[in-house]
Short mmCIF file of C-alpha atoms in Angstrom, two decimals:
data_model
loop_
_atom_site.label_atom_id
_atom_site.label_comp_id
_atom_site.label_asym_id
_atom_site.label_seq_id
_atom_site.Cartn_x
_atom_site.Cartn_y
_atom_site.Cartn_z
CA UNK Z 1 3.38 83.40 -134.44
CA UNK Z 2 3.24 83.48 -130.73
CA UNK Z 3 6.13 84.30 -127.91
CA UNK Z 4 7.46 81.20 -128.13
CA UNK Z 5 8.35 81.65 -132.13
CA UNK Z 6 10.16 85.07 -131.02
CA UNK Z 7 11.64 83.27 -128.46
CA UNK Z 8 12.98 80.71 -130.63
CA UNK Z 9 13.91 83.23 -133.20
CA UNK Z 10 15.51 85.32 -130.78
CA UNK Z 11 17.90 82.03 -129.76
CA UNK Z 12 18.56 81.38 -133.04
CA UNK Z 13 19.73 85.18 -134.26
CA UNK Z 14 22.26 84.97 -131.13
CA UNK Z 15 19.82 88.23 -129.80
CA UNK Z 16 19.11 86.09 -126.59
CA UNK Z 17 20.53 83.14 -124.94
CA UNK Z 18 19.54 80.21 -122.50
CA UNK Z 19 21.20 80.52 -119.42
CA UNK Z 20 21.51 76.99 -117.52
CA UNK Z 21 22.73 76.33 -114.18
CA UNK Z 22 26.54 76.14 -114.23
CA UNK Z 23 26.09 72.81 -112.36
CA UNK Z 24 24.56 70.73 -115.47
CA UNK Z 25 23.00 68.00 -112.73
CA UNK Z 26 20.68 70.74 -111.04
CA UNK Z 27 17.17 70.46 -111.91
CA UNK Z 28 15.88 72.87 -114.14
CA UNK Z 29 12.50 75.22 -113.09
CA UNK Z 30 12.02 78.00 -114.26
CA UNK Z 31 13.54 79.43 -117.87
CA UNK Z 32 16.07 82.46 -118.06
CA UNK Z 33 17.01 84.12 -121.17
CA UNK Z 34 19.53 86.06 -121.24
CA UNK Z 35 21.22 89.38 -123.45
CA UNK Z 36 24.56 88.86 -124.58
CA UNK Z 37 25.25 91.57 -122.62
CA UNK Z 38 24.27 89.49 -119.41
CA UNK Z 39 25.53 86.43 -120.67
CA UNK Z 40 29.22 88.30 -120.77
CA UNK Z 41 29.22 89.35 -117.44
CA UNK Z 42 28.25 85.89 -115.90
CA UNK Z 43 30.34 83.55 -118.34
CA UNK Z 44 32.99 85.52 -119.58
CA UNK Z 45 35.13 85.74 -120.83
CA UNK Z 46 36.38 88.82 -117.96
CA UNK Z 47 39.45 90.79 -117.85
CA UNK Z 48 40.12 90.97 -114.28
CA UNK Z 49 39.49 88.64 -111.35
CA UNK Z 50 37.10 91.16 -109.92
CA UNK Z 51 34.69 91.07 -112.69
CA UNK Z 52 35.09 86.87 -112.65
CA UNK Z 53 34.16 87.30 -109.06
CA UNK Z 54 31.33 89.55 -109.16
CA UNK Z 55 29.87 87.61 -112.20
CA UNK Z 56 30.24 83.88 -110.83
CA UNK Z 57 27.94 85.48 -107.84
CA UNK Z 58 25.70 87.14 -110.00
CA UNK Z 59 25.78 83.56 -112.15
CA UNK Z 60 24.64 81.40 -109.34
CA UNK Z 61 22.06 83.84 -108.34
CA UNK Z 62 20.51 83.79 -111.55
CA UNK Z 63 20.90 79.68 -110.99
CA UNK Z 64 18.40 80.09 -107.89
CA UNK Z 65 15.80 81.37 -110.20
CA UNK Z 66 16.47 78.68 -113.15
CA UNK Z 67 16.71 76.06 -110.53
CA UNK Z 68 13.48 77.02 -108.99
CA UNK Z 69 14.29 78.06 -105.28
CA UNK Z 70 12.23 79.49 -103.41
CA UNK Z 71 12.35 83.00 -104.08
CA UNK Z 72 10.57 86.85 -102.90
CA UNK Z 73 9.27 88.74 -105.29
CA UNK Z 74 7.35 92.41 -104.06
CA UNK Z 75 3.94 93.39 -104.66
CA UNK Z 76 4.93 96.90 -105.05
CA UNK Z 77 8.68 99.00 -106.22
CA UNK Z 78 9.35 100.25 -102.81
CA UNK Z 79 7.72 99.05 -100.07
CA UNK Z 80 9.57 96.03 -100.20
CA UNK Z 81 12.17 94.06 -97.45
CA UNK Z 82 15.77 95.02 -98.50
CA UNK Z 83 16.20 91.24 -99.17
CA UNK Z 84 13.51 90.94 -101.56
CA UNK Z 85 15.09 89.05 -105.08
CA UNK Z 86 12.88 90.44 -107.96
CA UNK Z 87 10.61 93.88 -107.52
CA UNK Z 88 8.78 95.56 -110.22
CA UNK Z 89 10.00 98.43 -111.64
CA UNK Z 90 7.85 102.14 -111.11
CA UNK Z 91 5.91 102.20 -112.96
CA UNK Z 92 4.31 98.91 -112.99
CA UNK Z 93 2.60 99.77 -115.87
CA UNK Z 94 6.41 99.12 -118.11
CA UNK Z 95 5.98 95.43 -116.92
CA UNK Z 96 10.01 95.26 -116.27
CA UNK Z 97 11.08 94.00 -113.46
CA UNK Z 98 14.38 94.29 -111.12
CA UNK Z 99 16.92 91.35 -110.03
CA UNK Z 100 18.35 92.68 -106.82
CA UNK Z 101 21.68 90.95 -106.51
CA UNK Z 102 22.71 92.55 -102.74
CA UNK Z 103 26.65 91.08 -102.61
CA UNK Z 104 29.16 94.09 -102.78
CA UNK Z 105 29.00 96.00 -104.87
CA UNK Z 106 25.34 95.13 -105.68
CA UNK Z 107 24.32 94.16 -108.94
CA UNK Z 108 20.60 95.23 -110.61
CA UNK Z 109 19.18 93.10 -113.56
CA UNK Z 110 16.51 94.15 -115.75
CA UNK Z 111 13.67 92.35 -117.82
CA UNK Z 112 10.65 90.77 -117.85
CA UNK Z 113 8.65 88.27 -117.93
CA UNK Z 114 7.47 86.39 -121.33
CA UNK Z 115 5.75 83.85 -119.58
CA UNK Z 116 4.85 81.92 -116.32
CA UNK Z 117 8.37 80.98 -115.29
CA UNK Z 118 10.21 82.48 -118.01
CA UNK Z 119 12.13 85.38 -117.69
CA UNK Z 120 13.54 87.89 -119.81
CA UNK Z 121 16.71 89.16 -118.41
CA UNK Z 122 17.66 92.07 -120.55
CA UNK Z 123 20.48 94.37 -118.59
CA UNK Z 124 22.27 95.00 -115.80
CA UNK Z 125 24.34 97.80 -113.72
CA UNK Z 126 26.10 98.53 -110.71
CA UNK Z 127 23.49 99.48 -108.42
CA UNK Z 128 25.81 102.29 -107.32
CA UNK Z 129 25.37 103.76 -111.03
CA UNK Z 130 21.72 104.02 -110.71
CA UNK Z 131 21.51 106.56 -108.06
CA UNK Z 132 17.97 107.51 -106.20
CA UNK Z 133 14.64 106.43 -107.07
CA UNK Z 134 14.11 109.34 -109.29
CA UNK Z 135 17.33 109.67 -110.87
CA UNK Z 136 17.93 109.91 -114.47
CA UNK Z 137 20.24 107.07 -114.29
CA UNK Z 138 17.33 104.85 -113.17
CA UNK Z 139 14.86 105.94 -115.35
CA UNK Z 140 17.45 105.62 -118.47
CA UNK Z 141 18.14 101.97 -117.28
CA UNK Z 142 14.26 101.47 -117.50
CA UNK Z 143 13.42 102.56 -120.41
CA UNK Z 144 16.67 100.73 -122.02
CA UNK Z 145 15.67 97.65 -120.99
CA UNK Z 146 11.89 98.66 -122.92
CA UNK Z 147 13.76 99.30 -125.81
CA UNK Z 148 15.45 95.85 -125.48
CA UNK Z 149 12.46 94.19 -125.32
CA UNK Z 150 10.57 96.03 -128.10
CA UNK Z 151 13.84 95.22 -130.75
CA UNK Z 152 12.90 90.86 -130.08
CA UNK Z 153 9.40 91.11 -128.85
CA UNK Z 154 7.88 94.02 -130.98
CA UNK Z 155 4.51 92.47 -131.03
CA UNK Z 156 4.52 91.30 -127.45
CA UNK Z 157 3.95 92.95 -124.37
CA UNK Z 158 5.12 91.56 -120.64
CA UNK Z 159 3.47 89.60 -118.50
CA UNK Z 160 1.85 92.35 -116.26
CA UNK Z 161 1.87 90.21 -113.09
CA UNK Z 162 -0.80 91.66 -111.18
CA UNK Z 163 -0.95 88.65 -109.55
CA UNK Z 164 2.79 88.06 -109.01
CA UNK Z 165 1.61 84.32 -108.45
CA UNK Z 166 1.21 84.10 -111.87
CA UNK Z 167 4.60 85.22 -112.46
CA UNK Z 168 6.39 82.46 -111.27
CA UNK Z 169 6.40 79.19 -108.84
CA UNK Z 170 7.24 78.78 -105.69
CA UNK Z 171 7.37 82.30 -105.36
CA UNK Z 172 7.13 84.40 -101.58
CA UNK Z 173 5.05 87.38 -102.30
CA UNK Z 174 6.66 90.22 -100.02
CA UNK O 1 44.00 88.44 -117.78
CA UNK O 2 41.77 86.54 -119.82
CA UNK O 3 39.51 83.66 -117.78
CA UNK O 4 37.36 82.01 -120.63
CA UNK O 5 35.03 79.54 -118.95
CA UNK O 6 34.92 75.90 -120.65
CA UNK O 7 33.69 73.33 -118.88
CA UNK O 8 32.43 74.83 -115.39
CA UNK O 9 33.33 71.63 -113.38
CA UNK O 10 36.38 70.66 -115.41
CA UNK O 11 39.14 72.06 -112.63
CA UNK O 12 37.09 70.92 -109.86
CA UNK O 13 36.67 66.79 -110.96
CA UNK O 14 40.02 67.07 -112.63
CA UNK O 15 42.12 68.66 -109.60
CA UNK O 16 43.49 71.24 -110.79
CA UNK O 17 43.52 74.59 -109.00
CA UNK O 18 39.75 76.07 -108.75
CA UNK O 19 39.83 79.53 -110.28
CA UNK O 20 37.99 82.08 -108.11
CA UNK O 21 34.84 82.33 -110.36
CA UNK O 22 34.14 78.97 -109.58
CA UNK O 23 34.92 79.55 -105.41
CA UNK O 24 32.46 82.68 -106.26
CA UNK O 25 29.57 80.56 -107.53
CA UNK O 26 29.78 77.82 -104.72
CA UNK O 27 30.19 80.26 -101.70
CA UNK O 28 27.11 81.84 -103.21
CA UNK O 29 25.29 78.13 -103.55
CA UNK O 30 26.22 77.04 -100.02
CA UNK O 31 24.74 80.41 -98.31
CA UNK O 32 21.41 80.00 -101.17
CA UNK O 33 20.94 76.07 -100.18
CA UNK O 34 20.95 76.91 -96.14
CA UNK O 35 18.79 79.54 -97.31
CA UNK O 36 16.40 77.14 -98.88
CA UNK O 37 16.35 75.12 -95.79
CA UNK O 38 15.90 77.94 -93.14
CA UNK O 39 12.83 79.34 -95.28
CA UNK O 40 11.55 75.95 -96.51
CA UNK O 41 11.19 74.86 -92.66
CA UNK O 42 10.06 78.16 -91.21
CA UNK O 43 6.89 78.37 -94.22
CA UNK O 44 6.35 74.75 -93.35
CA UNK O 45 5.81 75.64 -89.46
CA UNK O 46 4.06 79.19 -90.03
CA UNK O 47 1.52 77.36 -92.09
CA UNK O 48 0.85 74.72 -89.55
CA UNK O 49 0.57 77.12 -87.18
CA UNK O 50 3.21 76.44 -85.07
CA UNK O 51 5.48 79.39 -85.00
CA UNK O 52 5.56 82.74 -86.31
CA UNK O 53 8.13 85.17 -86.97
CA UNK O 54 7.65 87.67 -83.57
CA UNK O 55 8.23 83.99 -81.78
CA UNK O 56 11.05 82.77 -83.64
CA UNK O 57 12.68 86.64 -82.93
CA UNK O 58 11.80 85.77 -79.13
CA UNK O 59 13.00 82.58 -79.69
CA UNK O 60 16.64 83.30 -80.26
CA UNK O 61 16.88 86.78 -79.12
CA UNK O 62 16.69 88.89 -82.49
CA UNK O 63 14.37 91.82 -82.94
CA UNK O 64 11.19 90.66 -85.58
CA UNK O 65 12.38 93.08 -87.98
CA UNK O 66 15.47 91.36 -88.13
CA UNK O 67 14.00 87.44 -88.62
CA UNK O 68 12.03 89.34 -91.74
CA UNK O 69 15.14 90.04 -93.21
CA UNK O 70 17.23 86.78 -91.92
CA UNK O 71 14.36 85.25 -93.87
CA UNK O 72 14.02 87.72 -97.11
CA UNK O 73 17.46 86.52 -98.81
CA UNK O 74 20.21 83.97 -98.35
CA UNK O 75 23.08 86.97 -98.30
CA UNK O 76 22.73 87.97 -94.48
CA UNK O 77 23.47 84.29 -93.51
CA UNK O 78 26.15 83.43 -91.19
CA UNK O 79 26.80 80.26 -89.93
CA UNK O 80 26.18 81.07 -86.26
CA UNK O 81 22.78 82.83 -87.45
CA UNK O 82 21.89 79.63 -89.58
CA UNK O 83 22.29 77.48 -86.33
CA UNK O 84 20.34 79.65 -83.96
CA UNK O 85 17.50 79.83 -86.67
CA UNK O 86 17.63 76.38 -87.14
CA UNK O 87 17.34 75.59 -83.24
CA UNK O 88 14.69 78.30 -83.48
CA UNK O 89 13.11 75.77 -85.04
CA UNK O 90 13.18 73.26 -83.42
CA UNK O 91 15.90 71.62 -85.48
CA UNK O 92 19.67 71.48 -86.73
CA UNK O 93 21.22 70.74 -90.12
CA UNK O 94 22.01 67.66 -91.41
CA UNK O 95 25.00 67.60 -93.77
CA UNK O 96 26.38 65.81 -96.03
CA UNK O 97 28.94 66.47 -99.37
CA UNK O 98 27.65 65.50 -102.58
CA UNK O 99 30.30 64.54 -105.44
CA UNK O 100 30.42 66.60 -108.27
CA UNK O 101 32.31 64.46 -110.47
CA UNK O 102 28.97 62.16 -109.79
CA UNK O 103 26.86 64.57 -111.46
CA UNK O 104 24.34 64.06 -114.41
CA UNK O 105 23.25 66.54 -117.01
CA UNK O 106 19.16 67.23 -116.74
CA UNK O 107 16.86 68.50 -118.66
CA UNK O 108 17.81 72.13 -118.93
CA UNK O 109 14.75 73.56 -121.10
CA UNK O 110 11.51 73.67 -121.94
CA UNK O 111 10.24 71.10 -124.57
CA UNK O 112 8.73 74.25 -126.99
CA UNK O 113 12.37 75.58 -126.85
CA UNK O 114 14.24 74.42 -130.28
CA UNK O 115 17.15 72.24 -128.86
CA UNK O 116 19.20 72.90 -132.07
CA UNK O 117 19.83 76.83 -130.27
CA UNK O 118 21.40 75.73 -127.06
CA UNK O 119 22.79 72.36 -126.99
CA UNK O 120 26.08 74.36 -126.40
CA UNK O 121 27.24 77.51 -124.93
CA UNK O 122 27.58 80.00 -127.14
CA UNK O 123 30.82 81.40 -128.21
CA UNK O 124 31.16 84.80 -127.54
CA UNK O 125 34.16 87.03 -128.92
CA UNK O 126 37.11 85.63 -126.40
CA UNK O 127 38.21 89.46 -126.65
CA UNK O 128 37.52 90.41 -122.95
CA UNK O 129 34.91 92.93 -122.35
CA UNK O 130 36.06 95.94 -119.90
CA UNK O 131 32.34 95.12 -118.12
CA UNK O 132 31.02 98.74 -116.38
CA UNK O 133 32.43 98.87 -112.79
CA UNK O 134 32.47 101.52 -109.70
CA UNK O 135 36.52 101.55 -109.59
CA UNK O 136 38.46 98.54 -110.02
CA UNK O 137 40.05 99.59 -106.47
CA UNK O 138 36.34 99.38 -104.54
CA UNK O 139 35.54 96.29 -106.50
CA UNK O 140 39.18 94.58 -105.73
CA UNK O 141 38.38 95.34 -102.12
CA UNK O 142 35.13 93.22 -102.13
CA UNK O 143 36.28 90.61 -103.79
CA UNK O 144 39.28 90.38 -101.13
CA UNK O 145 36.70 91.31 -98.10
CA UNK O 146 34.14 88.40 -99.12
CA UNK O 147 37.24 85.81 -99.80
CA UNK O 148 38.11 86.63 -95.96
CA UNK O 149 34.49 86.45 -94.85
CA UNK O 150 34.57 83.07 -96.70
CA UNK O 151 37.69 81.95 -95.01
CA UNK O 152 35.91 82.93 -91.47
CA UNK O 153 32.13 82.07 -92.17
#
């Protein structure tokens, strides 16, 4: 058994998904798996046209990554540009990692990485729910997305990324 | 309201009205692809040594703490900013319109991923999903404040 079997298991179970690009021609980089819980609030179906808004943005920023743009990852969880698109989570030690999704009202995504290029994208909230560094909120959201990954990947840790290059390509360490 | 997504071109090629998740997605695209081209240009130029990002700020008149974070993410783009960092550059865009209804499904996984488990979108419950929000008030007024942003790049 290796990652790839959970993986695969994982897809088949309906536990995670493959997200695509929405535009079927775009080329295809990097890998993102998604929760169900993700994959609702980026597909659908939504209830109001504010949560079909929010999610189409949130959809094609996920895209960027899949599509393999260029993007900024941190070396550390806060010293980091405003801007940057994926930070690790404090502590690194976890191994989760943060997609910062800045449009109003901003948008955090949780996971990690299985592989070089493949990432786990487990949950997401409303920035605005998460409150200050050191909030319970934050920490709660944290150690949900751990559980997440322990119930697929029991026998797997993270990629660590102490290299971030070996996270990802075309990647701009910040 | 219910908005199930089917095919995500389908009201685009076909003509018919283009619901607002779709205007989302593409607003977002546009600012990430002029983005790509700002950053692509300016690592290409930093790494031949030909500008950096204190002379780019000169360049055009911004503070360098502002360049870092014109150049850290695609969402503080505005068109006027994407021209002056462009002629920053040394350069200015060339655009062109691609066709959609022209467009060819790629390769959308890797090869170790079992093709049987994603040749098509799942189906979720079509039950909408109240999804966890601030208020629907703030989130109506984004929605309404970026449509007008959009309007007025």
């Amino acid at each position: 058994m290796s990652i790839r079997d959970e993986i695969n298991r994982c897809l088949k179970d309906r536990e995670l998904y493959l997200l695509s690009p929405a535009i079927s021609s775009l080329s295809v980089v990097r890998t993102l798996l998604v929760s169900e819980e993700v994959q609702r609030f980026v597909m659908g179906p939504w209830d109001n046209v504010n949560d079909e808004f929010r999610g189409s943005q949130l959809r094609q920023f996920l895209d960027q990554f899949t599509e393999g743009k260029k993007i900024t990852i941190s070396e550390e969880p806060y010293k980091k540009p405003n801007t940057t698109y994926m930070a690790p989570i404090d502590p690194v030690e976890d191994r989760v990692f943060d997609i910062r999704n800045r449009d109003k009202p901003a948008v955090r995504v949780l996971g990690a990485f299985a592989e070089r290029d493949v990432f786990v994208a487990l949950i997401w909230d409303y920035r605005v729910n998460l409150g200050g560094p050191d909030s319970k909120e934050w920490r709660d959201f944290r150690e949900r997305c751990k559980a997440e990954w322990r119930k697929r990947f029991f026998m797997y840790e993270p990629l660590s990324g102490v290299n971030r290059n070996e996270l990802a390509t075309n990647i701009i360490l910040v | 309201m219910n908005l199930q997504q089917t095919s995500f071109l389908s009201e685009v090629i076909s003509g018919e009205p283009i619901p607002l998740g779709q205007r989302a997605y593409f607003r977002e695209r546009f600012k990430s692809n002029l983005y790509e081209l700002i950053i692509n240009l300016f690592l290409e130029k930093e790494d031949a040594g030909e500008i950096t990002r204190a002379e780019l700020a000169r360049r055009i008149d911004k503070r360098p703490e502002q360049i870092t974070r014109l150049l850290g993410a695609s969402g503080n783009l505005r068109l006027s900013t994407v021209s002056d960092l462009l002629l920053g550059l040394g350069c200015e865009p060339d655009v062109s319109a691609l066709r959609l209804a022209d467009s060819r499904r790629n390769y959308i996984a890797p090869e170790w991923i079992n093709a049987e488990h994603y040749t098509s979108h799942p189906v979720l419950s079509s039950e909408p999903t109240k999804v966890r929000s601030t208020t629907p008030d703030t989130a109506g007024a984004y929605v309404n404040g970026l449509t007008a942003e959009a309007a007025t790049p």
